[in-house]
PDB file of C-alpha atoms in Angstrom:
ATOM      1  CA  MET A  69     -23.049 -28.039   4.269  1.00  0.00           C
ATOM      2  CA  SER A  70     -22.222 -30.451   0.918  1.00  0.00           C
ATOM      3  CA  GLN A  71     -19.276 -29.156  -1.159  1.00  0.00           C
ATOM      4  CA  LYS A  72     -21.272 -28.442  -4.179  1.00  0.00           C
ATOM      5  CA  ALA A  73     -23.150 -25.845  -1.536  1.00  0.00           C
ATOM      6  CA  ASP A  74     -19.542 -24.461  -0.542  1.00  0.00           C
ATOM      7  CA  VAL A  75     -18.714 -24.132  -3.995  1.00  0.00           C
ATOM      8  CA  LYS A  76     -22.010 -21.959  -5.187  1.00  0.00           C
ATOM      9  CA  ARG A  77     -21.779 -19.901  -1.569  1.00  0.00           C
ATOM     10  CA  PHE A  78     -17.875 -19.121  -2.653  1.00  0.00           C
ATOM     11  CA  GLU A  79     -18.814 -18.065  -6.010  1.00  0.00           C
ATOM     12  CA  GLU A  80     -21.634 -15.903  -5.232  1.00  0.00           C
ATOM     13  CA  LEU A  81     -19.882 -14.247  -2.250  1.00  0.00           C
ATOM     14  CA  PHE A  82     -16.425 -13.937  -3.948  1.00  0.00           C
ATOM     15  CA  ALA A  83     -16.125 -14.371  -7.327  1.00  0.00           C
ATOM     16  CA  PRO A  84     -17.686 -10.304  -8.151  1.00  0.00           C
ATOM     17  CA  HIS A  85     -14.581  -9.548  -6.388  1.00  0.00           C
ATOM     18  CA  MET A  86     -11.565 -11.536  -7.676  1.00  0.00           C
ATOM     19  CA  ASP A  87     -10.489  -8.456 -10.646  1.00  0.00           C
ATOM     20  CA  ALA A  88     -10.487  -6.327  -7.241  1.00  0.00           C
ATOM     21  CA  ALA A  89      -7.907  -8.719  -5.632  1.00  0.00           C
ATOM     22  CA  TYR A  90      -5.804  -9.267  -8.679  1.00  0.00           C
ATOM     23  CA  ASN A  91      -5.560  -5.231  -8.716  1.00  0.00           C
ATOM     24  CA  LEU A  92      -4.226  -4.782  -5.235  1.00  0.00           C
ATOM     25  CA  ALA A  93      -2.060  -8.115  -5.247  1.00  0.00           C
ATOM     26  CA  ARG A  94      -0.423  -6.653  -8.451  1.00  0.00           C
ATOM     27  CA  TRP A  95       0.095  -3.669  -6.666  1.00  0.00           C
ATOM     28  CA  LEU A  96       1.382  -5.177  -3.883  1.00  0.00           C
ATOM     29  CA  THR A  97       3.728  -8.253  -5.248  1.00  0.00           C
ATOM     30  CA  GLY A  98       4.887  -5.391  -8.227  1.00  0.00           C
ATOM     31  CA  ASN A  99       4.470  -8.096 -11.146  1.00  0.00           C
ATOM     32  CA  GLU A 100       1.426 -10.308 -12.715  1.00  0.00           C
ATOM     33  CA  SER A 101       2.514 -13.574 -12.072  1.00  0.00           C
ATOM     34  CA  SER A 102       3.014 -13.362  -8.388  1.00  0.00           C
ATOM     35  CA  ALA A 103      -0.374 -11.706  -8.114  1.00  0.00           C
ATOM     36  CA  HIS A 104      -2.083 -14.204 -10.202  1.00  0.00           C
ATOM     37  CA  ASP A 105      -0.335 -16.490  -7.434  1.00  0.00           C
ATOM     38  CA  VAL A 106      -1.182 -14.863  -4.717  1.00  0.00           C
ATOM     39  CA  VAL A 107      -4.702 -14.242  -5.971  1.00  0.00           C
ATOM     40  CA  GLN A 108      -5.189 -18.398  -6.607  1.00  0.00           C
ATOM     41  CA  GLU A 109      -3.700 -18.586  -2.700  1.00  0.00           C
ATOM     42  CA  SER A 110      -6.425 -16.469  -1.970  1.00  0.00           C
ATOM     43  CA  ALA A 111      -9.346 -17.994  -2.999  1.00  0.00           C
ATOM     44  CA  LEU A 112      -7.773 -21.022  -1.569  1.00  0.00           C
ATOM     45  CA  ARG A 113      -7.670 -19.678   1.539  1.00  0.00           C
ATOM     46  CA  ALA A 114     -10.970 -18.299   1.198  1.00  0.00           C
ATOM     47  CA  PHE A 115     -12.708 -21.015   0.286  1.00  0.00           C
ATOM     48  CA  ARG A 116     -10.789 -23.554   2.736  1.00  0.00           C
ATOM     49  CA  PHE A 117     -12.110 -20.838   5.715  1.00  0.00           C
ATOM     50  CA  LEU A 118     -14.948 -20.321   4.266  1.00  0.00           C
ATOM     51  CA  HIS A 119     -16.974 -21.529   7.421  1.00  0.00           C
ATOM     52  CA  ARG A 120     -15.458 -18.613   9.219  1.00  0.00           C
ATOM     53  CA  PHE A 121     -17.224 -15.866   6.961  1.00  0.00           C
ATOM     54  CA  ALA A 122     -19.914 -14.759   9.358  1.00  0.00           C
ATOM     55  CA  GLY A 123     -21.686 -12.575   6.827  1.00  0.00           C
ATOM     56  CA  GLY A 124     -20.664  -8.934   6.468  1.00  0.00           C
ATOM     57  CA  ASN A 125     -18.814  -7.591   3.715  1.00  0.00           C
ATOM     58  CA  ALA A 126     -17.181 -10.287   1.469  1.00  0.00           C
ATOM     59  CA  ARG A 127     -15.335  -8.013  -0.459  1.00  0.00           C
ATOM     60  CA  ALA A 128     -13.462  -6.320   2.399  1.00  0.00           C
ATOM     61  CA  TRP A 129     -12.939 -10.238   3.773  1.00  0.00           C
ATOM     62  CA  LEU A 130     -11.400 -11.119   0.552  1.00  0.00           C
ATOM     63  CA  LEU A 131      -8.941  -8.269   0.261  1.00  0.00           C
ATOM     64  CA  ALA A 132      -7.660  -9.504   3.849  1.00  0.00           C
ATOM     65  CA  ILE A 133      -6.955 -12.479   2.970  1.00  0.00           C
ATOM     66  CA  VAL A 134      -4.989 -11.310  -0.662  1.00  0.00           C
ATOM     67  CA  ARG A 135      -3.449  -8.436   1.524  1.00  0.00           C
ATOM     68  CA  ASN A 136      -1.821 -11.053   4.074  1.00  0.00           C
ATOM     69  CA  GLN A 137      -0.737 -13.767   1.383  1.00  0.00           C
ATOM     70  CA  SER A 138       0.761 -10.729  -0.765  1.00  0.00           C
ATOM     71  CA  TYR A 139       2.823  -9.415   2.785  1.00  0.00           C
ATOM     72  CA  THR A 140       3.635 -13.330   2.398  1.00  0.00           C
ATOM     73  CA  TRP A 141       4.717 -13.202  -0.948  1.00  0.00           C
ATOM     74  CA  LEU A 142       6.692  -9.994  -0.162  1.00  0.00           C
ATOM     75  CA  LYS A 143       8.278 -11.603   2.535  1.00  0.00           C
ATOM     76  CA  ALA A 144       9.911 -14.682   0.912  1.00  0.00           C
ATOM     77  CA  SER A 145      10.739 -12.456  -2.120  1.00  0.00           C
ATOM     78  CA  ALA A 146      12.697  -9.616  -0.127  1.00  0.00           C
ATOM     79  CA  GLY A 147      14.779  -8.327  -2.034  1.00  0.00           C
ATOM     80  CA  ASN A 148      13.407  -8.596  -4.946  1.00  0.00           C
ATOM     81  CA  ARG A 149      12.827  -4.823  -6.898  1.00  0.00           C
ATOM     82  CA  TRP A 150       9.640  -3.618  -7.799  1.00  0.00           C
ATOM     83  CA  ILE A 151       8.091  -4.009 -11.290  1.00  0.00           C
ATOM     84  CA  ALA A 152       6.213  -1.179 -12.966  1.00  0.00           C
ATOM     85  CA  ILE A 153       2.834  -2.397 -14.556  1.00  0.00           C
ATOM     86  CA  GLY A 154       2.239  -1.199 -18.359  1.00  0.00           C
ATOM     87  CA  ASP A 155      -0.426   1.450 -18.493  1.00  0.00           C
ATOM     88  CA  GLU A 156      -3.208   0.157 -20.495  1.00  0.00           C
ATOM     89  CA  MET A 157      -5.675   2.574 -21.741  1.00  0.00           C
ATOM     90  CA  PRO A 158      -9.297   0.682 -23.295  1.00  0.00           C
ATOM     91  CA  GLU A 159      -9.454   1.527 -26.889  1.00  0.00           C
ATOM     92  CA  ASP A 160     -12.488   3.130 -26.647  1.00  0.00           C
ATOM     93  CA  ASP A 161     -12.596   5.159 -24.449  1.00  0.00           C
ATOM     94  CA  LEU A 162     -15.064   8.302 -24.871  1.00  0.00           C
ATOM     95  CA  ALA A 163     -13.052  10.765 -22.677  1.00  0.00           C
ATOM     96  CA  LEU A 164     -10.686  10.266 -25.440  1.00  0.00           C
ATOM     97  CA  GLY A 165     -13.162  10.996 -28.653  1.00  0.00           C
ATOM     98  CA  HIS A 166     -11.947  13.164 -30.955  1.00  0.00           C
ATOM     99  CA  THR A 167      -9.270  14.588 -29.507  1.00  0.00           C
ATOM    100  CA  GLN A 168      -6.909  11.998 -29.538  1.00  0.00           C
ATOM    101  CA  THR A 169      -3.461  12.751 -31.328  1.00  0.00           C
ATOM    102  CA  PRO A 170      -0.294  11.545 -31.068  1.00  0.00           C
ATOM    103  CA  GLU A 171       1.200  14.509 -28.807  1.00  0.00           C
ATOM    104  CA  ILE A 172      -1.904  13.926 -26.176  1.00  0.00           C
ATOM    105  CA  ASN A 173      -1.194   9.614 -26.233  1.00  0.00           C
ATOM    106  CA  ALA A 174       2.277  10.600 -25.167  1.00  0.00           C
ATOM    107  CA  ILE A 175       1.872  12.808 -22.912  1.00  0.00           C
ATOM    108  CA  ARG A 176      -0.496  10.581 -21.233  1.00  0.00           C
ATOM    109  CA  THR A 177       1.280   7.601 -21.633  1.00  0.00           C
ATOM    110  CA  GLU A 178       4.282   9.649 -20.063  1.00  0.00           C
ATOM    111  CA  GLU A 179       2.062  10.766 -16.843  1.00  0.00           C
ATOM    112  CA  ALA A 180       0.761   7.469 -15.959  1.00  0.00           C
ATOM    113  CA  ALA A 181       4.158   6.129 -16.540  1.00  0.00           C
ATOM    114  CA  LEU A 182       5.407   8.564 -13.885  1.00  0.00           C
ATOM    115  CA  LEU A 183       2.680   8.270 -11.557  1.00  0.00           C
ATOM    116  CA  GLN A 184       3.117   4.650 -11.489  1.00  0.00           C
ATOM    117  CA  GLN A 185       6.683   5.144 -11.011  1.00  0.00           C
ATOM    118  CA  ALA A 186       5.768   7.434  -7.787  1.00  0.00           C
ATOM    119  CA  LEU A 187       3.063   4.551  -6.702  1.00  0.00           C
ATOM    120  CA  THR A 188       6.022   1.788  -6.946  1.00  0.00           C
ATOM    121  CA  ALA A 189       8.030   3.825  -4.625  1.00  0.00           C
ATOM    122  CA  LEU A 190       5.601   4.140  -1.740  1.00  0.00           C
ATOM    123  CA  PRO A 191       6.362   1.469   0.955  1.00  0.00           C
ATOM    124  CA  PRO A 192       3.625  -1.204   0.732  1.00  0.00           C
ATOM    125  CA  ALA A 193       2.174  -0.016   3.560  1.00  0.00           C
ATOM    126  CA  PHE A 194       0.951   3.145   2.554  1.00  0.00           C
ATOM    127  CA  ARG A 195       0.906   2.248  -1.245  1.00  0.00           C
ATOM    128  CA  GLU A 196      -2.116  -0.172  -0.477  1.00  0.00           C
ATOM    129  CA  ILE A 197      -4.012   2.549   1.119  1.00  0.00           C
ATOM    130  CA  ILE A 198      -3.982   4.239  -2.133  1.00  0.00           C
ATOM    131  CA  VAL A 199      -5.036   1.444  -4.112  1.00  0.00           C
ATOM    132  CA  LEU A 200      -8.188   0.787  -2.192  1.00  0.00           C
ATOM    133  CA  LYS A 201      -9.173   4.292  -1.993  1.00  0.00           C
ATOM    134  CA  GLU A 202      -8.273   5.722  -5.484  1.00  0.00           C
ATOM    135  CA  LEU A 203      -7.953   2.661  -7.163  1.00  0.00           C
ATOM    136  CA  GLU A 204     -10.925   0.440  -5.788  1.00  0.00           C
ATOM    137  CA  ASP A 205     -13.124   3.239  -4.413  1.00  0.00           C
ATOM    138  CA  MET A 206     -13.163   1.220  -1.065  1.00  0.00           C
ATOM    139  CA  SER A 207     -14.763   3.256   1.818  1.00  0.00           C
ATOM    140  CA  TYR A 208     -12.220   3.984   5.032  1.00  0.00           C
ATOM    141  CA  LYS A 209     -14.657   1.685   7.330  1.00  0.00           C
ATOM    142  CA  ASP A 210     -14.006  -1.432   4.544  1.00  0.00           C
ATOM    143  CA  ILE A 211     -10.229  -0.292   4.172  1.00  0.00           C
ATOM    144  CA  ALA A 212      -9.861  -0.909   7.833  1.00  0.00           C
ATOM    145  CA  ILE A 213     -11.020  -3.965   7.453  1.00  0.00           C
ATOM    146  CA  VAL A 214      -8.685  -5.097   4.893  1.00  0.00           C
ATOM    147  CA  THR A 215      -5.511  -3.640   6.564  1.00  0.00           C
ATOM    148  CA  ASP A 216      -7.026  -4.597  10.239  1.00  0.00           C
ATOM    149  CA  VAL A 217      -6.331  -1.204  11.633  1.00  0.00           C
ATOM    150  CA  PRO A 218      -8.214   1.661  13.169  1.00  0.00           C
ATOM    151  CA  LEU A 219     -10.219   3.957  11.171  1.00  0.00           C
ATOM    152  CA  GLY A 220      -8.480   6.515  12.664  1.00  0.00           C
ATOM    153  CA  THR A 221      -5.334   5.301  11.129  1.00  0.00           C
ATOM    154  CA  VAL A 222      -6.813   4.737   7.935  1.00  0.00           C
ATOM    155  CA  MET A 223      -7.849   8.350   7.283  1.00  0.00           C
ATOM    156  CA  SER A 224      -4.093   9.105   8.197  1.00  0.00           C
ATOM    157  CA  ARG A 225      -1.792   6.448   6.618  1.00  0.00           C
ATOM    158  CA  LEU A 226      -3.943   7.919   3.673  1.00  0.00           C
ATOM    159  CA  ALA A 227      -3.173  11.927   4.048  1.00  0.00           C
ATOM    160  CA  ARG A 228       0.069  10.701   5.172  1.00  0.00           C
ATOM    161  CA  ALA A 229       0.682   8.439   1.457  1.00  0.00           C
ATOM    162  CA  ARG A 230      -0.883  11.184  -0.704  1.00  0.00           C
ATOM    163  CA  SER A 231       1.216  13.169   0.604  1.00  0.00           C
ATOM    164  CA  MET A 232       4.368  10.843  -0.252  1.00  0.00           C
ATOM    165  CA  LEU A 233       2.775   9.859  -3.794  1.00  0.00           C
ATOM    166  CA  ARG A 234       2.747  14.008  -4.273  1.00  0.00           C
ATOM    167  CA  THR A 235       6.707  14.215  -2.958  1.00  0.00           C
ATOM    168  CA  GLU A 236       7.882  11.666  -5.283  1.00  0.00           C
ATOM    169  CA  LEU A 237       6.178  12.725  -8.161  1.00  0.00           C
ATOM    170  CA  VAL A 238       7.520  16.096  -7.690  1.00  0.00           C
ATOM    171  CA  LYS A 239      11.194  14.718  -7.603  1.00  0.00           C
ATOM    172  CA  LEU A 240       9.849  12.616 -11.032  1.00  0.00           C
ATOM    173  CA  TYR A 241       8.708  15.837 -12.759  1.00  0.00           C
ATOM    174  CA  ARG A 242      11.907  17.735 -11.713  1.00  0.00           C
ATOM    175  CA  HIS A 243      14.271  14.899 -13.296  1.00  0.00           C
ATOM    176  CA  GLU A 244      12.112  14.436 -16.303  1.00  0.00           C
TER     177      GLU A 244
END
């Protein structure tokens, strides 16, 4: 294949999944700058090894690379504290409608911050499962591909991650 054909194939397969790649990298690395670096390195690796992609789920294949690069980054920067990521609420969110008041906004912002704090308190292996399932809406099968663990392990980790998240939220609400 020519380089031009490789670029076209890469763009068709992986470009639609760059937001998901960034989202996973951001949650695993804990900051935006590192997430951008991880996604860039992951995209480069995906392009470099495009010939190894034999078809199937391009999103899962790319997110597996992002996951591996994120863990490589985490190992290299061990000791760094997790940085909370600001909650971004779209201004045109129709769910808010006319019920949007300063009090409701303050409560939503506080709840989002507590949820984010609880999520970042989870170990990366459990955080990634929650992010892939709840934020990226991936199937158990695709999560198993991304994380390279059996389907049963995905389900048990998700149950445990949800339980851990609940426990963290209870702790945070009690200290509020």
